[in-house]
Tab-separated table of C-alpha atoms in Angstrom:
chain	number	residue	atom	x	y	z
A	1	UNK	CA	-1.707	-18.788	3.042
A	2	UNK	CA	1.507	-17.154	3.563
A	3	UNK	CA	3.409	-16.608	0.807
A	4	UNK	CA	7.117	-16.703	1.326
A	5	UNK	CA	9.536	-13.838	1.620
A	6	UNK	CA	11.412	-13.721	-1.961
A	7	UNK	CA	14.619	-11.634	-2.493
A	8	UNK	CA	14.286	-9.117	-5.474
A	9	UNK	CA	17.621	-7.833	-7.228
A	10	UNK	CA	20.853	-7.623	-5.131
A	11	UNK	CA	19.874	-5.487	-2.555
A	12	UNK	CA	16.810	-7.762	-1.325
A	13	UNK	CA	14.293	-5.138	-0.135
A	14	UNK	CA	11.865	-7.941	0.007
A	15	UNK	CA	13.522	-10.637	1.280
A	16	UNK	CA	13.016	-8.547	4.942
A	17	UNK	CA	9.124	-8.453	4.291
A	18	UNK	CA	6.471	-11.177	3.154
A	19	UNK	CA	3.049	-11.135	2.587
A	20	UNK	CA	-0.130	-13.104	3.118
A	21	UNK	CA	-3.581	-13.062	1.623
A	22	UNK	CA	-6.708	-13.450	3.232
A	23	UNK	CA	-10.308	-13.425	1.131
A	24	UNK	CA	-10.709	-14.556	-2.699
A	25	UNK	CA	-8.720	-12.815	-5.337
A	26	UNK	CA	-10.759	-10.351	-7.694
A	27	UNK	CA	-13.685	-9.851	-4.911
A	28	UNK	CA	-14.508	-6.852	-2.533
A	29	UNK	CA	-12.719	-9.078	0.471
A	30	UNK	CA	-8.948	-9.630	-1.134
A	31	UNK	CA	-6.815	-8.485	1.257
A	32	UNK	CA	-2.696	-8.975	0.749
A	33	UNK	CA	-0.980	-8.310	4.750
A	34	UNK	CA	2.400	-7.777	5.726
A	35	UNK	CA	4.935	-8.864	8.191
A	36	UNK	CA	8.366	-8.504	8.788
A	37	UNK	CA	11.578	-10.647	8.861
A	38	UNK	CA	10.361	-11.222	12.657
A	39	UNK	CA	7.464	-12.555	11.289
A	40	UNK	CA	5.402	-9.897	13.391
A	41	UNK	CA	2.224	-8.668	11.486
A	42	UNK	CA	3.072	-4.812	10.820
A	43	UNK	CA	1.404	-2.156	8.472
A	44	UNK	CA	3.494	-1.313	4.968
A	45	UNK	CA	1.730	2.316	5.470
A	46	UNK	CA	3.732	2.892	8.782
A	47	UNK	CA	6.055	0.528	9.693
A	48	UNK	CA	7.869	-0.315	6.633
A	49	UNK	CA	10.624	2.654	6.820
A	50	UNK	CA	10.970	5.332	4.379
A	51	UNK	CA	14.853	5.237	4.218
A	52	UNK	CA	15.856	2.240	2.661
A	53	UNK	CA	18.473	0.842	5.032
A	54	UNK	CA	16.602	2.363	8.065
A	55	UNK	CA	15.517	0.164	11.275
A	56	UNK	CA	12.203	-0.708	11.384
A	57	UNK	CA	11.799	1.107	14.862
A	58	UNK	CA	14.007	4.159	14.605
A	59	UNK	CA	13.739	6.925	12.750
A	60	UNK	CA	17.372	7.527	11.465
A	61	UNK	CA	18.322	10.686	8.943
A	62	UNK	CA	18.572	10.361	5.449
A	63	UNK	CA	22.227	11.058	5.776
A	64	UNK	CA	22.542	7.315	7.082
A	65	UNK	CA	20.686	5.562	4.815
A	66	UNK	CA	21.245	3.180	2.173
A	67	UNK	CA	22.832	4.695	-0.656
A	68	UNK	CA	24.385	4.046	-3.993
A	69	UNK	CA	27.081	6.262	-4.477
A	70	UNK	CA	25.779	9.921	-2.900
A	71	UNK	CA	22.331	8.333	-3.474
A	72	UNK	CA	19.516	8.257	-0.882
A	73	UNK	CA	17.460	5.297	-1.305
A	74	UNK	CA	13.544	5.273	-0.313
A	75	UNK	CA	11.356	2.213	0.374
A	76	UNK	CA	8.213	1.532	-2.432
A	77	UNK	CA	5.732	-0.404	-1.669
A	78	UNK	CA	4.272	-1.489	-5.348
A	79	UNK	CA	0.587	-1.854	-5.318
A	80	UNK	CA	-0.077	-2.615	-9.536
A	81	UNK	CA	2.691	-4.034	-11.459
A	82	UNK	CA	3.149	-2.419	-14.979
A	83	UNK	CA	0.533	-3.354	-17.730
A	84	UNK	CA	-2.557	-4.653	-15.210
A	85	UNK	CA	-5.577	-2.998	-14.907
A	86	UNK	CA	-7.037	-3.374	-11.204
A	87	UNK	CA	-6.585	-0.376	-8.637
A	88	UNK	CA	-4.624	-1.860	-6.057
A	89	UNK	CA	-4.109	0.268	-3.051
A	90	UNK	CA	-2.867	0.694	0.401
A	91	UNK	CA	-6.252	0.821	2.938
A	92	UNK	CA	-5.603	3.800	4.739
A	93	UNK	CA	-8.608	3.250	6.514
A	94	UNK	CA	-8.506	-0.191	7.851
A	95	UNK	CA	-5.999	-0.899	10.348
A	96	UNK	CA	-2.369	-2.366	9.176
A	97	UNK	CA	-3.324	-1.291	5.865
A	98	UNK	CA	-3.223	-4.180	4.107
A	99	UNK	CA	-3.557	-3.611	0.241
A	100	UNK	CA	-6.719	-4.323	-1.021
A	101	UNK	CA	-9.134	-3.906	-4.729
A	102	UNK	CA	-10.167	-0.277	-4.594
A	103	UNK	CA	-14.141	-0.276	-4.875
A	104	UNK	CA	-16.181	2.780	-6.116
A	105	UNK	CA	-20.523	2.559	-6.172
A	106	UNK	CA	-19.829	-1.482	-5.278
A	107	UNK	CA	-17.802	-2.381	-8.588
A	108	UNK	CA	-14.323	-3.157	-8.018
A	109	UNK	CA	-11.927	-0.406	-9.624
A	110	UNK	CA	-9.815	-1.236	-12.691
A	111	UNK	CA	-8.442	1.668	-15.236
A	112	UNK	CA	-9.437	1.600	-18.496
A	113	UNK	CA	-6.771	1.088	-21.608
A	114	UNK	CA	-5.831	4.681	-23.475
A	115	UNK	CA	-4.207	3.601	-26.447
A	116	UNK	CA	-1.357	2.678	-27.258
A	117	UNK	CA	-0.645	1.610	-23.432
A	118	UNK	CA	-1.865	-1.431	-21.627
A	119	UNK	CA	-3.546	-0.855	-17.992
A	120	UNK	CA	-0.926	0.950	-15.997
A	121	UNK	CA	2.331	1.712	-17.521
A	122	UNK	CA	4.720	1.521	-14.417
A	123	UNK	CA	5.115	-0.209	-11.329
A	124	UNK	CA	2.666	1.837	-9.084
A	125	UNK	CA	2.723	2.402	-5.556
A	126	UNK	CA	3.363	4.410	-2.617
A	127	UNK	CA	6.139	5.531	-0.563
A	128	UNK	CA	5.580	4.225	3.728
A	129	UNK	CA	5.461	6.700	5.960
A	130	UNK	CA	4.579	9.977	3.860
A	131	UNK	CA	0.852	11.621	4.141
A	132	UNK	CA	-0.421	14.281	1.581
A	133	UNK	CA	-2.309	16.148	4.683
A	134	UNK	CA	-5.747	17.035	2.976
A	135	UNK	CA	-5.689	20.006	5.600
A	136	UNK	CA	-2.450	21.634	4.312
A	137	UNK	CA	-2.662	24.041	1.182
A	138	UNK	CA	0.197	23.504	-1.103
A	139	UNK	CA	1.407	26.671	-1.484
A	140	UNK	CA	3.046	25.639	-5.367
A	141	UNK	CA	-0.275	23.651	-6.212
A	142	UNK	CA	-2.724	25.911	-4.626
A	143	UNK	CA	-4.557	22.738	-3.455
A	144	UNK	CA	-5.106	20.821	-0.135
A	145	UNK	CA	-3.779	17.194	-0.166
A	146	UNK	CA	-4.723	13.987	-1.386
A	147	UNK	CA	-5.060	12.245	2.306
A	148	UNK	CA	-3.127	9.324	0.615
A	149	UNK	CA	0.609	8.302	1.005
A	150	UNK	CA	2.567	9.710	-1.739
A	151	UNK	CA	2.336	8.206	-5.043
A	152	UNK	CA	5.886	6.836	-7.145
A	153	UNK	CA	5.762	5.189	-10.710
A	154	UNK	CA	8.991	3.262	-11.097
A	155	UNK	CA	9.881	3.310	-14.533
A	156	UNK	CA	12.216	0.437	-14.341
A	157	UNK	CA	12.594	-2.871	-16.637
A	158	UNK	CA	10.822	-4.906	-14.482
A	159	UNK	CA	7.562	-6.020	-13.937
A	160	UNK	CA	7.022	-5.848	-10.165
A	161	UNK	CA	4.661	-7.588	-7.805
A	162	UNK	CA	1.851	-6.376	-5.619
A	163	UNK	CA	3.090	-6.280	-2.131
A	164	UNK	CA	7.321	-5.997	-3.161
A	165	UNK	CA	9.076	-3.794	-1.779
A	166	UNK	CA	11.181	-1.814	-3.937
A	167	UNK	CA	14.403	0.270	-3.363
A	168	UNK	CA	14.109	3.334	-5.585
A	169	UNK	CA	16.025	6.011	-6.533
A	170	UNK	CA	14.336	8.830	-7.184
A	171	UNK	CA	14.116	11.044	-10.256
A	172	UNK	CA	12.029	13.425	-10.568
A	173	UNK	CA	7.416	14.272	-9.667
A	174	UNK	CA	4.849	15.464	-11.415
A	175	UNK	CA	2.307	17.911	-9.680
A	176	UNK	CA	-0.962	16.246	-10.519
A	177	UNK	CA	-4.141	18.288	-9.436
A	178	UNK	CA	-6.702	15.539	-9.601
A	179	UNK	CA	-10.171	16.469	-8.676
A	180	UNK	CA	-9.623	19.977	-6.972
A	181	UNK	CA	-6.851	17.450	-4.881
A	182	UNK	CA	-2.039	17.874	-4.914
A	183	UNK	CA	-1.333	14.401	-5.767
A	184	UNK	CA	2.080	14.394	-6.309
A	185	UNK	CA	3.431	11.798	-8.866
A	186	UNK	CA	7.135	10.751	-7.863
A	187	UNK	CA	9.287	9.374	-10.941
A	188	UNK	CA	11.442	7.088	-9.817
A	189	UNK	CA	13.524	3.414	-10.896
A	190	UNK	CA	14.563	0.493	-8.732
A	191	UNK	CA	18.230	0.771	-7.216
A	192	UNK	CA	19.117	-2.642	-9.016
A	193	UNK	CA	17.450	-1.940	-12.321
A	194	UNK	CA	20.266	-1.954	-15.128
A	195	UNK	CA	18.984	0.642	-16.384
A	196	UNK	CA	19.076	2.939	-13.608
A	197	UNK	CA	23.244	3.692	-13.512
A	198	UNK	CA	22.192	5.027	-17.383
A	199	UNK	CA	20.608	7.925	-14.839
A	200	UNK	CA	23.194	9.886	-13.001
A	201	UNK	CA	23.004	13.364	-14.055
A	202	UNK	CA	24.677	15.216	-10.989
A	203	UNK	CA	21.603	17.442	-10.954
A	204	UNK	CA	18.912	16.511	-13.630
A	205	UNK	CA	17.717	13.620	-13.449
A	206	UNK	CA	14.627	14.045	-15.424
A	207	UNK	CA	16.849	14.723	-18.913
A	208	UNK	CA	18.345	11.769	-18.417
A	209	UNK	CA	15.027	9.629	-18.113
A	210	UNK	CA	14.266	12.146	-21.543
A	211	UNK	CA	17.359	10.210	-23.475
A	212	UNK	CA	17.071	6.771	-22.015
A	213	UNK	CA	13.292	6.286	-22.462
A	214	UNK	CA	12.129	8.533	-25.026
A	215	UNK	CA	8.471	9.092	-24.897
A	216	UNK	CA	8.334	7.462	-21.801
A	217	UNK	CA	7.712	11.144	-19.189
A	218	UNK	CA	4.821	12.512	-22.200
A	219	UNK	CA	3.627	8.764	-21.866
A	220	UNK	CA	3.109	9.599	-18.314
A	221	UNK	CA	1.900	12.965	-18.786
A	222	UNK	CA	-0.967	11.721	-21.178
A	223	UNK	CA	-2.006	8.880	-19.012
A	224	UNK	CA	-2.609	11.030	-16.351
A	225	UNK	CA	-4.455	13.755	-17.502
A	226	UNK	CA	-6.471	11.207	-19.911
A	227	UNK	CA	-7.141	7.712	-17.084
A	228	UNK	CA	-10.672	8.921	-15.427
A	229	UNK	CA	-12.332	10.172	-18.573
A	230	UNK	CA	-13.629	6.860	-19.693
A	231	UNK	CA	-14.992	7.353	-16.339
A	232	UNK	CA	-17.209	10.188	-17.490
A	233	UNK	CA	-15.056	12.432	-15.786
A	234	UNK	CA	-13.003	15.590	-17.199
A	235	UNK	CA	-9.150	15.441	-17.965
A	236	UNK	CA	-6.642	16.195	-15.359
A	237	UNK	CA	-4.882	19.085	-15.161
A	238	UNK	CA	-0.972	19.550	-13.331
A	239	UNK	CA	0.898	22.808	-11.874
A	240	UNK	CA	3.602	24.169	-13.406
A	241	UNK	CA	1.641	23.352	-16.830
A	242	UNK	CA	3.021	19.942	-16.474
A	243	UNK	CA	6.500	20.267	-16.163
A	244	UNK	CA	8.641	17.565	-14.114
A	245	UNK	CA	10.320	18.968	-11.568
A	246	UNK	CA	14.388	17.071	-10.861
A	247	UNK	CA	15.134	14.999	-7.606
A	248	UNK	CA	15.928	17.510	-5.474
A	249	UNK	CA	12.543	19.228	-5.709
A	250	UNK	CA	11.022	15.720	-5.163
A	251	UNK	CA	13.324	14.628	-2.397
A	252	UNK	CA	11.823	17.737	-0.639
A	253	UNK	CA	8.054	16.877	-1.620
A	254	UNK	CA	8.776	13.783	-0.056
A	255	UNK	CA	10.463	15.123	3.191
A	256	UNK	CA	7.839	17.307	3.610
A	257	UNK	CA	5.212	14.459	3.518
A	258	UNK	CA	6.930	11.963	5.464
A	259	UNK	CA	6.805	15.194	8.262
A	260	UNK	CA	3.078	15.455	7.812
A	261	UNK	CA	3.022	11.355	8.548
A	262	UNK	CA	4.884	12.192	11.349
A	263	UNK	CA	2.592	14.153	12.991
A	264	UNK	CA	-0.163	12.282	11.822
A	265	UNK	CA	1.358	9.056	14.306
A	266	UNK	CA	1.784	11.079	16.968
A	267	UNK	CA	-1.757	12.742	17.130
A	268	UNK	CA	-0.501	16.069	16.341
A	269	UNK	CA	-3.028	16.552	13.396
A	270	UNK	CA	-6.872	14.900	13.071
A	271	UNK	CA	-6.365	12.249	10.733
A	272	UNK	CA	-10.044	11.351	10.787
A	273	UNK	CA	-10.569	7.784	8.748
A	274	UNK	CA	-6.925	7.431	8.694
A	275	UNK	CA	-6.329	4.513	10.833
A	276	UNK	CA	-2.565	5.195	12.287
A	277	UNK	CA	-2.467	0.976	14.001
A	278	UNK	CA	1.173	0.252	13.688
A	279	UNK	CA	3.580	-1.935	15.420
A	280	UNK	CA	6.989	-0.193	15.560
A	281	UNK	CA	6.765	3.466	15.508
A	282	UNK	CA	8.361	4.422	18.696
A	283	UNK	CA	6.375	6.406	20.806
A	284	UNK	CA	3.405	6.721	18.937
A	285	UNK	CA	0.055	6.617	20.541
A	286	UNK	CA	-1.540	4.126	18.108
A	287	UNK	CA	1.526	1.235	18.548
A	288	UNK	CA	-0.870	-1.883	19.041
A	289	UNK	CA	0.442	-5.639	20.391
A	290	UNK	CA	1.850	-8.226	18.024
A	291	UNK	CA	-1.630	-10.319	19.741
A	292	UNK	CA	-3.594	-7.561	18.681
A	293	UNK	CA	-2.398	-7.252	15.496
A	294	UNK	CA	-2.679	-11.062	14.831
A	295	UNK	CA	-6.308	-10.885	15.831
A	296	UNK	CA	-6.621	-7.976	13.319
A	297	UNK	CA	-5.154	-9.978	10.229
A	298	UNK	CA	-7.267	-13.422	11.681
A	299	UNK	CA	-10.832	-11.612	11.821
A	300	UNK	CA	-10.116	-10.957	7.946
A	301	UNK	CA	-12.205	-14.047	5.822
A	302	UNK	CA	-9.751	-16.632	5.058
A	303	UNK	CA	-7.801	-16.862	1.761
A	304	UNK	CA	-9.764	-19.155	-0.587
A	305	UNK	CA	-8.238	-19.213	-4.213
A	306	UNK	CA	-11.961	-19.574	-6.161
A	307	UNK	CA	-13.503	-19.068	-9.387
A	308	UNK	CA	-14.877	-15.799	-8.734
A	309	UNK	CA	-12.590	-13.705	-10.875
A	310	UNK	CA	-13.544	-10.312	-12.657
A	311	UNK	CA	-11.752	-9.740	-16.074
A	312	UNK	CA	-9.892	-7.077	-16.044
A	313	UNK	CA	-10.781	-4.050	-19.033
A	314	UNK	CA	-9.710	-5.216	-22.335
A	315	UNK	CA	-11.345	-2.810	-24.583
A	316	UNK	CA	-9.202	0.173	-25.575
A	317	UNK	CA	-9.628	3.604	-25.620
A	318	UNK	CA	-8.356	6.442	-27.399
A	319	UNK	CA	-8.932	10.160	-26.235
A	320	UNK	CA	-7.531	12.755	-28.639
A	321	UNK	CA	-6.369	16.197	-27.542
């Protein structure tokens, strides 16, 4: 079943991608696939473009891409939509990447409630073509990579979609250190969000977001250091004791990992499970057919809209400091 391309919000990020789903919703199989406005099959990992406003087969400088104002816009690819519960997720290792139901000791993956919130509380996702290298130290975290595309919570109005893409403007990031791992947490809000022209500090972006959504950055510094210990596990802990850092610091996290993806597709670093299958990234060694990767989304089981349907977690937690 294909589900047609929709346009979100004036600038229509979406309405140059679409999705399709193969296997049953809520089971170890649910895959969601992506092609473009060409119809061609592609993976949102590397072939969606991080530039908003960037071809799909070029690489072209920040310095030409979309913008609002003096703004640089970056492509997110939402995985959970704000308030849900299941860990949706790009499948780095499975090639195009379709998103798919993470799955830990055979269970399918959903986060637990901490009080007062409600399952995730932002559009979550990734940012294409950006790689946390788990063979790079960070020399700020002290701490190799996650081996994961970089991480964004939009803190817009909307609830999102899994599988829109979303032009952001970014904010701010968080330095998570999440099991011994960097996984950097970039703040940012859809382009066409009413609420995002309410954040334009010329440099800090972050006090803004502190006066328009009060409560909302400690929000997101609780849920993080509290989400796996209903899991048994310990709390999180963050560099610079937890401190956002503004947009330009992120907007150099994220240059920096969209260099280590670069390298990555052209088999200058061992991305072992990574699977690098793409469509459009000039000159990379991995570029596969539009057959081939028709065959890839066709030997995935076939959509089938059933009653097998885990509940997501509806008890709630609360987890005191």
């Amino acid at each position: 079943l294909l589900l047609a391309a929709r346009g979100w919000g004036r600038l229509g990020a979406m309405s140059r991608y679409s999705t399709e789903q193969r296997g049953r919703p809520n089971s170890p199989d649910y895959r969601l696939y992506f092609k473009n406005a060409d119809g061609r099959y592609i993976s949102p990992f590397h072939d969606i473009p991080l530039f908003a406003g960037s071809k799909e087969d070029k690489e072209i400088p920040a310095k030409r891409s979309k913008t609002t104002g003096s703004e640089v816009l970056f492509n997110m690819i939402v995985e959970v939509p704000r308030w849900t519960n299941a860990k949706m997720e790009i499948a780095t290792e499975e090639p195009l990447n379709p998103i798919k139901h993470d799955i830990k000791k055979g269970k399918l993956r959903y986060v637990a409630n901490i009080f007062p919130h409600k399952g995730y509380i932002w559009n979550y996702g990734a940012l294409p073509q950006t790689w946390e290298d788990p063979n790079h130290m960070d020399k700020m975290t002290g701490c190799c990579g996650d081996n994961d595309p970089i991480d964004v919570c939009e803190i817009g109005s909307k609830i999102r979609s899994s599988g829109e893409i979303v032009q952001v403007k970014v904010l701010g990031v968080l330095a998570l250190v999440d099991e011994g791992e960097t996984d950097w947490k970039i703040i940012a809000i859809s382009a066409d969000d009413p609420e995002a022209q309410k954040i334009h500090g010329k440099y800090f972006y972050i006090d803004d977001v502190k006066k328009q959504k009060p409560g909302y950055l400690e929000a997101t510094l609780d849920w993080f250091q509290l989400y796996k210990v209903p899991d048994g596990k310990p709390e999180n802990h963050f560099a610079f004791n937890g401190e956002f850092k503004d947009k330009d610091f992120a907007v150099e996290i994220i240059k920096s990992t969209h260099e280590h993806w670069k390298a990555l597709l052209h088999k200058k670093i061992d991305g072992g499970a990574i699977k690098c299958t793409n469509v459009l990234v000039s000159g990379s060694p991995f570029c596969c057919s539009d057959e081939d990767a028709r065959l890839i989304v066709q030997a995935a089981p076939a959509f089938m809209n059933g009653d097998s349907v885990s509940p997501e977690v509806d008890s709630w937690y609360f987890f005191p400091k």
